[in-house]
Short mmCIF file of C-alpha atoms in Angstrom, two decimals:
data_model
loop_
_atom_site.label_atom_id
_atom_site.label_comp_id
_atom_site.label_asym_id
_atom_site.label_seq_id
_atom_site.Cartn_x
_atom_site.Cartn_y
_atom_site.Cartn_z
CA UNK A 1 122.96 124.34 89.20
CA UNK A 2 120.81 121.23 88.47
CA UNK A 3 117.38 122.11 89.66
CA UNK A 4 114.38 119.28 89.86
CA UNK A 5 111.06 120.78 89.87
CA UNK A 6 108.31 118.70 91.39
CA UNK A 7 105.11 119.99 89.98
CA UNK A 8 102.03 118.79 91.05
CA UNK A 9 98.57 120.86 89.78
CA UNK A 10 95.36 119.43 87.90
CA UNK A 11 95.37 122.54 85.29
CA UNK A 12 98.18 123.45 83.02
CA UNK A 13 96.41 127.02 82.47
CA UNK A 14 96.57 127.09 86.63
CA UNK A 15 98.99 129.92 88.26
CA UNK A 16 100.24 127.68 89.50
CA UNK A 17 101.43 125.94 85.73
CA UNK A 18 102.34 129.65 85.21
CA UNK A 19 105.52 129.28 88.29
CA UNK A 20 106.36 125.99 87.06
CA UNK A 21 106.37 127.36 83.54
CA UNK A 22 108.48 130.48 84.53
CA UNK A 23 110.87 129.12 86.73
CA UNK A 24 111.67 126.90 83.46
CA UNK A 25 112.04 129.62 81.41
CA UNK A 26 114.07 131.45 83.65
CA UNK A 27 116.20 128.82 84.92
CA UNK A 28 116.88 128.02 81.70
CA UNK A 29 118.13 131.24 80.97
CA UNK A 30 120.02 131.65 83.38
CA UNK A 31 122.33 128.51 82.25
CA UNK A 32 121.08 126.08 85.32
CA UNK A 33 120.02 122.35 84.13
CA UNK A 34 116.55 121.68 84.71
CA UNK A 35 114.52 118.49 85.04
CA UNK A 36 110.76 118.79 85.76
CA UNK A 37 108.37 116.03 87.34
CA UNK A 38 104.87 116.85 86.64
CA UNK A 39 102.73 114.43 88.88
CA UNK A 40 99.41 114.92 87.24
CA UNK A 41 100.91 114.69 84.03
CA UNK A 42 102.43 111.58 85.28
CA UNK A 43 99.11 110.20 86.91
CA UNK A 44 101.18 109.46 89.81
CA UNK A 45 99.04 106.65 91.95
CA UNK A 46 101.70 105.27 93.71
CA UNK A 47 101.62 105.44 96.95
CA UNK A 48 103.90 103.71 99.83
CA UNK A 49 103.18 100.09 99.66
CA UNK A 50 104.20 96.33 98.15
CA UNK A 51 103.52 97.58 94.64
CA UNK A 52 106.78 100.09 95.04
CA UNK A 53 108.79 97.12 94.63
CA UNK A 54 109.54 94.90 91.95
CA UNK A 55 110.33 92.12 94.82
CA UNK A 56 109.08 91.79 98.59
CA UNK A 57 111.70 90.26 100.77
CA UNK A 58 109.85 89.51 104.09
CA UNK A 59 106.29 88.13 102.33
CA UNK A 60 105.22 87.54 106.00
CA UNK A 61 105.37 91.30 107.42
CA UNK A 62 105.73 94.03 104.87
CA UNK A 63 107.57 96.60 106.58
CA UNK A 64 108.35 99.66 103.33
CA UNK A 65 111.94 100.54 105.49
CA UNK A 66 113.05 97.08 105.64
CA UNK A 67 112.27 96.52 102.22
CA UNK A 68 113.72 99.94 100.85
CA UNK A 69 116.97 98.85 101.75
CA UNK A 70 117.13 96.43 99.23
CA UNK A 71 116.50 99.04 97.08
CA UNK A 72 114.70 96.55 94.59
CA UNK A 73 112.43 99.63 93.41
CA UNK A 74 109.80 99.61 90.58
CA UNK A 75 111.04 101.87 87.53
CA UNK A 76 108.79 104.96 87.63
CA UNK A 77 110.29 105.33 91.69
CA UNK A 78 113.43 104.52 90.34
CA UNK A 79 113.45 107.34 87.63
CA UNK A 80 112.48 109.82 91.08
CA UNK A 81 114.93 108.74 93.08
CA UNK A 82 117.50 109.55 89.97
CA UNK A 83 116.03 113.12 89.42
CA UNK A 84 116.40 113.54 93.21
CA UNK A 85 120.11 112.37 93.19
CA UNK A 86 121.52 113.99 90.45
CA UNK A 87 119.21 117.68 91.92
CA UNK A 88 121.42 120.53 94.10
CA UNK A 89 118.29 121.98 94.47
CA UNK A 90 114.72 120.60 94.40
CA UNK A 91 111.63 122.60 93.79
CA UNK A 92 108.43 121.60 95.31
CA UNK A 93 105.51 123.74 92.96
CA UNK A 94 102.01 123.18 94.49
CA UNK A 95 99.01 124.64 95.58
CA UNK A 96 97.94 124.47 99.39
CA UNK A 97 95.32 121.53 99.94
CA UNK A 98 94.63 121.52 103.56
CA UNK A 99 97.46 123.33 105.22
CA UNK A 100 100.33 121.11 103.08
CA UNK A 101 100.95 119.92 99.60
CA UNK A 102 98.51 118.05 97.75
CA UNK A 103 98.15 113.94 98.43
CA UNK A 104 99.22 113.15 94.90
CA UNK A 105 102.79 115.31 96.08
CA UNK A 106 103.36 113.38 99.58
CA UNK A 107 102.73 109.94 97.85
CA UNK A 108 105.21 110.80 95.69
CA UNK A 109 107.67 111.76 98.72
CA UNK A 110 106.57 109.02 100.49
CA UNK A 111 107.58 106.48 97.96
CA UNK A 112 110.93 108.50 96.50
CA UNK A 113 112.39 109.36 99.98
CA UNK A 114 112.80 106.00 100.61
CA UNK A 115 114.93 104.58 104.12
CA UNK A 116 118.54 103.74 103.09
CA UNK A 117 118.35 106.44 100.34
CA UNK A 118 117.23 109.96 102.32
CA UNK A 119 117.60 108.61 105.52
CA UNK A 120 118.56 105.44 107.33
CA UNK A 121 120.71 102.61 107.53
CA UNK A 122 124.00 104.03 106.46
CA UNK A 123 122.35 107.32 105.90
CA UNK A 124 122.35 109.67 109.24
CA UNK A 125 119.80 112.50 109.31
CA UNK A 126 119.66 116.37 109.71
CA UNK A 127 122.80 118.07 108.16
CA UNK A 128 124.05 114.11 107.49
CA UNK A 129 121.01 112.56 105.57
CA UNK A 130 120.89 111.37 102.25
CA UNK A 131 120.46 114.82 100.46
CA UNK A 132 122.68 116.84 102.11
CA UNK A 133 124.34 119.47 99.94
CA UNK A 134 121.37 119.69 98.10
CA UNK A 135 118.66 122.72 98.96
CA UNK A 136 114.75 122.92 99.18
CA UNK A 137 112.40 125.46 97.49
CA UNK A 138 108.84 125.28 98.54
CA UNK A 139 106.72 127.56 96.36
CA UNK A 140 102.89 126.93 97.39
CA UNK A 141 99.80 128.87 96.41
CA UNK A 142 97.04 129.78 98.66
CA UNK A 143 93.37 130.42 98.11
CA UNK A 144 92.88 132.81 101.15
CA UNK A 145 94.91 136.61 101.51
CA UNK A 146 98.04 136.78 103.41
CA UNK A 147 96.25 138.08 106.37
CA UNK A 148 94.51 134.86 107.17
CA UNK A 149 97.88 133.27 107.24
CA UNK A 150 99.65 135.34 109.84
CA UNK A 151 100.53 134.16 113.38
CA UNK A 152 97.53 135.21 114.91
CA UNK A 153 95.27 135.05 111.42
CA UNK A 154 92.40 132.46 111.47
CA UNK A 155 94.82 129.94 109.50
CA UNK A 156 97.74 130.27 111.34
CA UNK A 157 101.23 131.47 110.64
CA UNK A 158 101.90 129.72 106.85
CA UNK A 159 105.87 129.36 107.63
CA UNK A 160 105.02 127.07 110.76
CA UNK A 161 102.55 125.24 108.83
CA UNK A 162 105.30 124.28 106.60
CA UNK A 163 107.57 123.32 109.18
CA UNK A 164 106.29 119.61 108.60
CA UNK A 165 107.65 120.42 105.02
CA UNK A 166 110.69 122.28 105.60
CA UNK A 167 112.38 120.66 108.15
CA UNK A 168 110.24 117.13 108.42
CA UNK A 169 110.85 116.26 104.97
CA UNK A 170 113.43 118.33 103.72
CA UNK A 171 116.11 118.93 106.44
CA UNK A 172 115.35 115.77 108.04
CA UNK A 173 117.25 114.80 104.93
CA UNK A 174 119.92 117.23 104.67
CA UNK A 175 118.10 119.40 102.65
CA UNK A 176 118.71 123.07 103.42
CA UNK A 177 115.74 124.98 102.93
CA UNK A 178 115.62 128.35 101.05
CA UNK A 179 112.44 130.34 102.42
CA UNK A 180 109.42 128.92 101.26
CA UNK A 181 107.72 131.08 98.42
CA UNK A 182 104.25 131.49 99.09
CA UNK A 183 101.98 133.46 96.34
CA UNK A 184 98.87 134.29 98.33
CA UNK A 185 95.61 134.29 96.60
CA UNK A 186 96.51 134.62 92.96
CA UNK A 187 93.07 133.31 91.67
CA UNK A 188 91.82 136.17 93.40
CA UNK A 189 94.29 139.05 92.34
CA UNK A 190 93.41 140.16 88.54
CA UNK A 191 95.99 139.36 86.08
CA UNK A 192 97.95 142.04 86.25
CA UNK A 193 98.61 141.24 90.13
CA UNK A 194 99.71 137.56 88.76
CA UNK A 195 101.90 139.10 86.13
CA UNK A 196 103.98 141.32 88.68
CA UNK A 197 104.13 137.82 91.43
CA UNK A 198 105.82 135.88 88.23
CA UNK A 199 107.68 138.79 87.44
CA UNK A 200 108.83 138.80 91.41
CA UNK A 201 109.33 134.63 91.02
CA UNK A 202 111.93 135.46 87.78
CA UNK A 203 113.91 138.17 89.80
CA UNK A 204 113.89 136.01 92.75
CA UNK A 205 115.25 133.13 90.92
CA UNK A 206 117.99 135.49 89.84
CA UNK A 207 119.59 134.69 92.60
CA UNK A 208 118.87 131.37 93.81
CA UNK A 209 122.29 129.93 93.85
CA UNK A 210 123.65 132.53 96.65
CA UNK A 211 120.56 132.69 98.86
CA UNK A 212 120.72 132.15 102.50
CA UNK A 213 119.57 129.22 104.00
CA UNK A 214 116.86 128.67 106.83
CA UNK A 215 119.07 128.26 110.04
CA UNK A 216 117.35 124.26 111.29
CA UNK A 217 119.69 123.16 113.92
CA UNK A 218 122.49 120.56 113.13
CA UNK A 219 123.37 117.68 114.96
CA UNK A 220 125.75 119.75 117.75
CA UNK A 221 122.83 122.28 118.82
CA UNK A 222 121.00 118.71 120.51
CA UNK A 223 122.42 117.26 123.90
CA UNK A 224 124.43 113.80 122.61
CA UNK A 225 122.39 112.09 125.12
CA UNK A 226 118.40 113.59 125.16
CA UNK A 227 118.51 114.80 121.88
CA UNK A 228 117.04 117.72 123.31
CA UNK A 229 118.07 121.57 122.21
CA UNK A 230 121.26 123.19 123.86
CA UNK A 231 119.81 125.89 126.37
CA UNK A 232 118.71 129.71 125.43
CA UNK A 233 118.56 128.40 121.57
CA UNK A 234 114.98 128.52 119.38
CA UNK A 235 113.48 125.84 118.18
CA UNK A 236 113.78 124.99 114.60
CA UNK A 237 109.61 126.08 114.52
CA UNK A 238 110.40 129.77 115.66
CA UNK A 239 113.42 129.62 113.18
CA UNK A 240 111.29 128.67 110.51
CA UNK A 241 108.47 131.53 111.37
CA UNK A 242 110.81 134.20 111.88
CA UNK A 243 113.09 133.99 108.90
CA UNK B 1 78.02 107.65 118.80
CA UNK B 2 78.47 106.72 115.19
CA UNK B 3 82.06 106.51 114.62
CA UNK B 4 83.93 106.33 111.29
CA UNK B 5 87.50 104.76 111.67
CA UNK B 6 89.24 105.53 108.50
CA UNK B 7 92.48 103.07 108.77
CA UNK B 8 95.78 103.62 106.72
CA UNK B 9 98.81 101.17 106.80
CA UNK B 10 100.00 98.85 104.62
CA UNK B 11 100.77 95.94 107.13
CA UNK B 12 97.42 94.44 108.50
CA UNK B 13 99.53 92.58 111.12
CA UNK B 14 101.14 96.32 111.69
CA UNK B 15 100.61 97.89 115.63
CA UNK B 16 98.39 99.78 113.66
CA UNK B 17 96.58 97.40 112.33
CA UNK B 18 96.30 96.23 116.25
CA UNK B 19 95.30 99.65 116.98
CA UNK B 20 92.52 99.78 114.43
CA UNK B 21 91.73 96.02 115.25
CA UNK B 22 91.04 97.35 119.11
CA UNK B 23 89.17 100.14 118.65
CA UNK B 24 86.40 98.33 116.58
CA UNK B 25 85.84 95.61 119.36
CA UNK B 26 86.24 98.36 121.96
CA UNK B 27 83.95 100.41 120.41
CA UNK B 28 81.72 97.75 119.20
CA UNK B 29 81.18 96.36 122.43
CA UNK B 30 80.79 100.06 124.10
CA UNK B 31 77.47 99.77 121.93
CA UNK B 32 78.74 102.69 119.63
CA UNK B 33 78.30 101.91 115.51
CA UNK B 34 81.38 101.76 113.94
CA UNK B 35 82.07 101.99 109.99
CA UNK B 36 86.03 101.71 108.85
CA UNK B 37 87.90 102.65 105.39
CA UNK B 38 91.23 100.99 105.00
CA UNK B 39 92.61 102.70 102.37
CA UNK B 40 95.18 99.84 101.57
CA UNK B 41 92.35 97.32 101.65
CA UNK B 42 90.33 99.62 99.20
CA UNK B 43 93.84 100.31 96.87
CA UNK B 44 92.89 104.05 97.33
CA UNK B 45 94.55 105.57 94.03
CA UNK B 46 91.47 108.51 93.80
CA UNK B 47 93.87 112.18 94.00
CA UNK B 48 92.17 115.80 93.66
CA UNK B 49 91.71 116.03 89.94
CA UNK B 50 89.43 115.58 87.03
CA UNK B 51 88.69 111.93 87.79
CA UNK B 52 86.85 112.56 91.21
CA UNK B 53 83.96 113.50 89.09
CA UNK B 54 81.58 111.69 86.45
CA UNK B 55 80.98 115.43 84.52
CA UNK B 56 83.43 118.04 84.38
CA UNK B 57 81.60 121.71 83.63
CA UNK B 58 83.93 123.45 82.87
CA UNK B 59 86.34 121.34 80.19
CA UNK B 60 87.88 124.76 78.99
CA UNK B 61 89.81 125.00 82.98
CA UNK B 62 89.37 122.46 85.50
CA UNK B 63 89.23 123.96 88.64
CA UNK B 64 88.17 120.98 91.77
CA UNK B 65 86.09 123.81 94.03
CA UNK B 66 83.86 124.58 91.24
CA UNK B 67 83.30 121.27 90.12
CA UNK B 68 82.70 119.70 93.46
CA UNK B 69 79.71 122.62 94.09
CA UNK B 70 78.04 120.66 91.22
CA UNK B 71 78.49 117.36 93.62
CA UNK B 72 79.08 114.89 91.00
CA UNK B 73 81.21 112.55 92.64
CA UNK B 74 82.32 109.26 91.41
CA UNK B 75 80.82 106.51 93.48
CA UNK B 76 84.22 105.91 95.92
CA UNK B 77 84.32 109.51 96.63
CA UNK B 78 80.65 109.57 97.04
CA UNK B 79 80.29 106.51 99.65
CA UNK B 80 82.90 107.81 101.93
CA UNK B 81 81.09 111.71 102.16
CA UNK B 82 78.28 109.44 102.90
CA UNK B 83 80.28 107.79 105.80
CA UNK B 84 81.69 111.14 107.20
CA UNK B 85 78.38 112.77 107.16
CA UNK B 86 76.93 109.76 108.85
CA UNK B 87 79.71 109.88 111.57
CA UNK B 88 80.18 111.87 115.05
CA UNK B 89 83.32 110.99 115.38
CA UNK B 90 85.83 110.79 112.59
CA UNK B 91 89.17 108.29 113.85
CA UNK B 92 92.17 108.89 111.56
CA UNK B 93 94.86 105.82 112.42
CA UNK B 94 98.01 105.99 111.03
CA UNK B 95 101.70 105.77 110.99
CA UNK B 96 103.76 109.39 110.99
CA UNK B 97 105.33 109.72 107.39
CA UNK B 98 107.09 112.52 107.09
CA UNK B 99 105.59 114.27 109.97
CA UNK B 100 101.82 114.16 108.52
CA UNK B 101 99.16 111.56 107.06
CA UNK B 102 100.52 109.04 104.65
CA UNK B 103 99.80 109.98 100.74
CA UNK B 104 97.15 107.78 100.64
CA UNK B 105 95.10 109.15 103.38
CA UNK B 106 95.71 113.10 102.12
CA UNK B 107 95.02 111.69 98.95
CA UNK B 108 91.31 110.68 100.70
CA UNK B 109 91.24 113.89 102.27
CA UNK B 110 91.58 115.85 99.67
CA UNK B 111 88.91 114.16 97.59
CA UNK B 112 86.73 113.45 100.12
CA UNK B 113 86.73 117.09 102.06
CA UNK B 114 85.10 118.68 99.21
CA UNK B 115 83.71 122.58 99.13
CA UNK B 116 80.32 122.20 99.11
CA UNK B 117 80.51 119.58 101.49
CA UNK B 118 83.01 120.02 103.96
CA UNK B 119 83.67 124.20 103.62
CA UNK B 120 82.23 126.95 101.16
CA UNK B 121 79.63 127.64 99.23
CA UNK B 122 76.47 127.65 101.74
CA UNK B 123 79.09 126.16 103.84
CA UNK B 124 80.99 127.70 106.42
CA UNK B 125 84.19 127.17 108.00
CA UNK B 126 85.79 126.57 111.81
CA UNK B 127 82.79 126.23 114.01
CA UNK B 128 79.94 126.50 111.42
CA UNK B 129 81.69 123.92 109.21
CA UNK B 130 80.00 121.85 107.34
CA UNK B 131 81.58 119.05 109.60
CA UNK B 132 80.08 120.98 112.86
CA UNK B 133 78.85 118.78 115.64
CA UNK B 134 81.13 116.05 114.56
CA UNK B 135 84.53 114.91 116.76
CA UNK B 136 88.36 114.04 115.08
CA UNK B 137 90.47 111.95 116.67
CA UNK B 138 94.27 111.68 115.40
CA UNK B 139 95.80 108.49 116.66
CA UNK B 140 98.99 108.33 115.07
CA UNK B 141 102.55 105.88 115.75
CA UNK B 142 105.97 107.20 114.97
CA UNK B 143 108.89 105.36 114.46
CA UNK B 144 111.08 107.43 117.15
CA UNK B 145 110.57 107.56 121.04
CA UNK B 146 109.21 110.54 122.27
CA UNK B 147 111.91 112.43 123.54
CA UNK B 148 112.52 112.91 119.37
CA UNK B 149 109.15 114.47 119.29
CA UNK B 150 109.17 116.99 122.52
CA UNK B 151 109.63 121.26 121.98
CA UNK B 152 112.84 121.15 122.16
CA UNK B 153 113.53 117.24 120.40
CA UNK B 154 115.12 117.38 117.09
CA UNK B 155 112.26 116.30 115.18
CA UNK B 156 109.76 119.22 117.10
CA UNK B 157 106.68 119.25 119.69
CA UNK B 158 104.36 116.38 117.91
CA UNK B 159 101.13 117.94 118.72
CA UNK B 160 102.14 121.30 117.15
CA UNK B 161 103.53 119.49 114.00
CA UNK B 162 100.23 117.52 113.93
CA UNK B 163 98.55 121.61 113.68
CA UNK B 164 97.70 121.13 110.16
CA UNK B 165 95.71 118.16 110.07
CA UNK B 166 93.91 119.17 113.90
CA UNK B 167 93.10 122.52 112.87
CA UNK B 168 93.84 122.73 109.23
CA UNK B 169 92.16 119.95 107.71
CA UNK B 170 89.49 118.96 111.30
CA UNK B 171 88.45 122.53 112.93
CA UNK B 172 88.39 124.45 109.40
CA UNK B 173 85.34 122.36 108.59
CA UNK B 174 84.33 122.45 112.09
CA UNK B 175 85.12 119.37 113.86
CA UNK B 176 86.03 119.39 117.19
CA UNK B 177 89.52 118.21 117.62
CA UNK B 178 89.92 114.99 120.69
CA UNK B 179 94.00 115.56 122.23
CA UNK B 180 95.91 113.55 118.93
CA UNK B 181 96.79 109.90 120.53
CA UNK B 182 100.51 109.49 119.64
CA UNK B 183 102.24 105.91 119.92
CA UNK B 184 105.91 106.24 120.18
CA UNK B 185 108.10 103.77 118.36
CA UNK B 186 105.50 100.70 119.06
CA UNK B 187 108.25 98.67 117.05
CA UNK B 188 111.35 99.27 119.62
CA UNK B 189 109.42 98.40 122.54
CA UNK B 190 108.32 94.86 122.66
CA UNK B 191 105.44 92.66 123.24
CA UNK B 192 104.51 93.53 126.29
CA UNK B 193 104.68 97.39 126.19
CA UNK B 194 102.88 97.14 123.16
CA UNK B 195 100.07 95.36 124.78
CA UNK B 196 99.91 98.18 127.60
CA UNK B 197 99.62 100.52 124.49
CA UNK B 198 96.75 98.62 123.57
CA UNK B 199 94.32 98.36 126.99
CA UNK B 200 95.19 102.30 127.25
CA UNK B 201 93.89 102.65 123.82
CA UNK B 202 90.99 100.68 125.30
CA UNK B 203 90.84 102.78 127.80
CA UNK B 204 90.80 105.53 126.48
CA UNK B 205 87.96 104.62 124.41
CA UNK B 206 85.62 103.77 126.85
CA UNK B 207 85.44 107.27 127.88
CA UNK B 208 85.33 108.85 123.85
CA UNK B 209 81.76 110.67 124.08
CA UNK B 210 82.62 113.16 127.24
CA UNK B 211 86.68 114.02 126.42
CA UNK B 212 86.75 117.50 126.30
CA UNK B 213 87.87 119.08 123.18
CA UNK B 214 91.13 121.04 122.24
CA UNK B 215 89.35 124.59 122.27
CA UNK B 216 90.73 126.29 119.20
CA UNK B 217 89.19 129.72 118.67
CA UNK B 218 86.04 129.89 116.97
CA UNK B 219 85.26 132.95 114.60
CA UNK B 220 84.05 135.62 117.71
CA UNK B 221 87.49 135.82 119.07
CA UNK B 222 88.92 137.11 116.13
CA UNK B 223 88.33 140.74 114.77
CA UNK B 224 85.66 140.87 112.31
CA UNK B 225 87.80 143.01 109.88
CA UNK B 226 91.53 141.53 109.82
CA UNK B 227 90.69 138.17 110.83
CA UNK B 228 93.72 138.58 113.91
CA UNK B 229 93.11 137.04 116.95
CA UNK B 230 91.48 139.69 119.32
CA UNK B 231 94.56 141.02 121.74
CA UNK B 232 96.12 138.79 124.47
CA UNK B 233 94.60 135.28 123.30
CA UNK B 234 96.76 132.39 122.72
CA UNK B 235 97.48 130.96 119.02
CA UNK B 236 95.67 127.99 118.30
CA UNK B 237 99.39 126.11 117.73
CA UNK B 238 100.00 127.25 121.12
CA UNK B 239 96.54 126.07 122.43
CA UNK B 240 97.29 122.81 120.36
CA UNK B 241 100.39 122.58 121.62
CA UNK B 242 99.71 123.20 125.07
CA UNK B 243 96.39 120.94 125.35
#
């Protein structure tokens, strides 16, 4: 498989370095071809806006989808976009900040999942967007124990927190999500706790290419004309919480 | 009140932009004090990492809670904790991307929400936050109509996607979450409707101090020992939700 990891942490000696750095190892191993993007490495400061492109079509009203579609991209997006597309599978490695990934992470997605390349224009959505064929990983650490990240836990069930992730970004694209990995509290574990969740990340990863995929409705589950679900069938929230 | 609009699109002549433009001379003109951050304006590149401070402590692993308890801030990061703890109301305007904040403005949040400041430390969380006493009001435009964004739409119940910003990144440092004001698809609908959009806003604003507040849990209804929700009470996505 071609994996793209999408790394984004401010301390290489960080747990969360130590998934990236396993899932390298062991990817590698395991024969798959592996590209890695690591944002703070890359002192990624670009964020959605006139300076994404190398030329601004409507100088009047800047509008980032219209001017995505000429796909007149600055270089560093560019190189994304070319990770992205040549990725079956994309893994997003990142510690929670504020119930989602870190603001250096989402101006990176905001800028590489551009209209007219994930989505739009000739590009459909869901189980037709840009990516489709191509899977999702989320692996996210937490500060706080599992517990607070239950359904009725002061934090609030962590799979529905994700949904925004999961289904907004990813299968809004086509992306099939695997289930998101999350690795609760490992600054707070002891080292031989962390050593036994990298050791669970390598078996995991094992397996990667046969894993089943989070069930996010396709196009036929929604009425052709409301867009609304087909009667008696869960929403793609309770999917995501109860895989 | 003192209100703190912080303002992120990269269009001034944007709906947003109107939006933003409105609720200063609305505001303004109510007699409140108003104070606004646009991020574009201000080319906010600032992310979570070693830069957000003007002394690092610990050199050997950076780790941003520990340095931020020693509150040395660079001067950006600095002037906008000043504006938030000025503020009784925070206003976040902004365009859905990817069913959250824009990079920029997570980018801001994550530097600017700081433990110390915002949670941790002497600090608490949910109601004794170090943001307690102060309001949040989401007032966000999407690019589809709202049918997209119902329970049962493809792209999920808004208010429940918007979860981790109202309660993740607002009520976990104690501020009282206003209902999120959502704008559907202000570019499909004309001049006109988007003008009605506008006097609501108005509106809307001219009743601000005495809205009642989306009334998450606060720490008493949860047991004191596994941090669950004490039997038969709603989730706070369901109470968000549901508001």
């Amino acid at each position: 498989m071609k994996i793209f990891l999408v790394y984004a942490h401010p301390e290489p000696k960080s747990f969360n370095g130590a998934l990236k750095n396993q899932a390298v190892e062991s990817l590698t191993e395991l024969g798959h071809d592996v590209k890695v993007s690591d944002l703070y490495e890359m002192d990624w400061t670009h964020y959605l806006g006139k300076k994404c492109y190398t030329e601004i079509e409507n100088k009047d009203f800047f509008k980032p989808q219209q001017e995505s579609m000429g796909k007149k991209f600055i270089e560093p997006i560019k190189k994304e976009m070319e990770k992205v597309a040549w990725s079956d599978l994309v893994i997003l490695q990142f510690p929670i900040y504020w119930f989602s990934m870190p603001g250096i992470m989402k101006n990176w997605v905001d800028c590489v999942f551009a209209r007219g390349f994930a989505y739009g224009g000739d590009v459909g959505i869901l189980e037709n967007g840009g990516f489709k064929g191509k899977k999702l990983l989320i692996s996210m650490t937490t500060g706080g124990p599992s517990m607070f990240y239950s359904k009725e836990g002061q934090f609030g069930e962590v799979q529905r927190t994700l949904f925004h992730i999961a289904h907004g970004m990813g299968f809004f694209c086509g992306m099939d999500s695997l289930k998101p990995a999350i690795w609760f509290s490992p600054a707070r574990i002891g080292q031989e706790a962390r050593e036994k969740m990298l050791k669970e990340w390598a078996e995991r990863l094992k397996g990667i290419e046969n894993e089943e995929i989070v069930p996010f409705h396709h196009t036929k589950d929604y009425d052709e004309n409301t867009y609304q679900l087909k009667k008696g069938l869960k929403t793609n929230l309770e999917i995501l919480g109860d895989f």
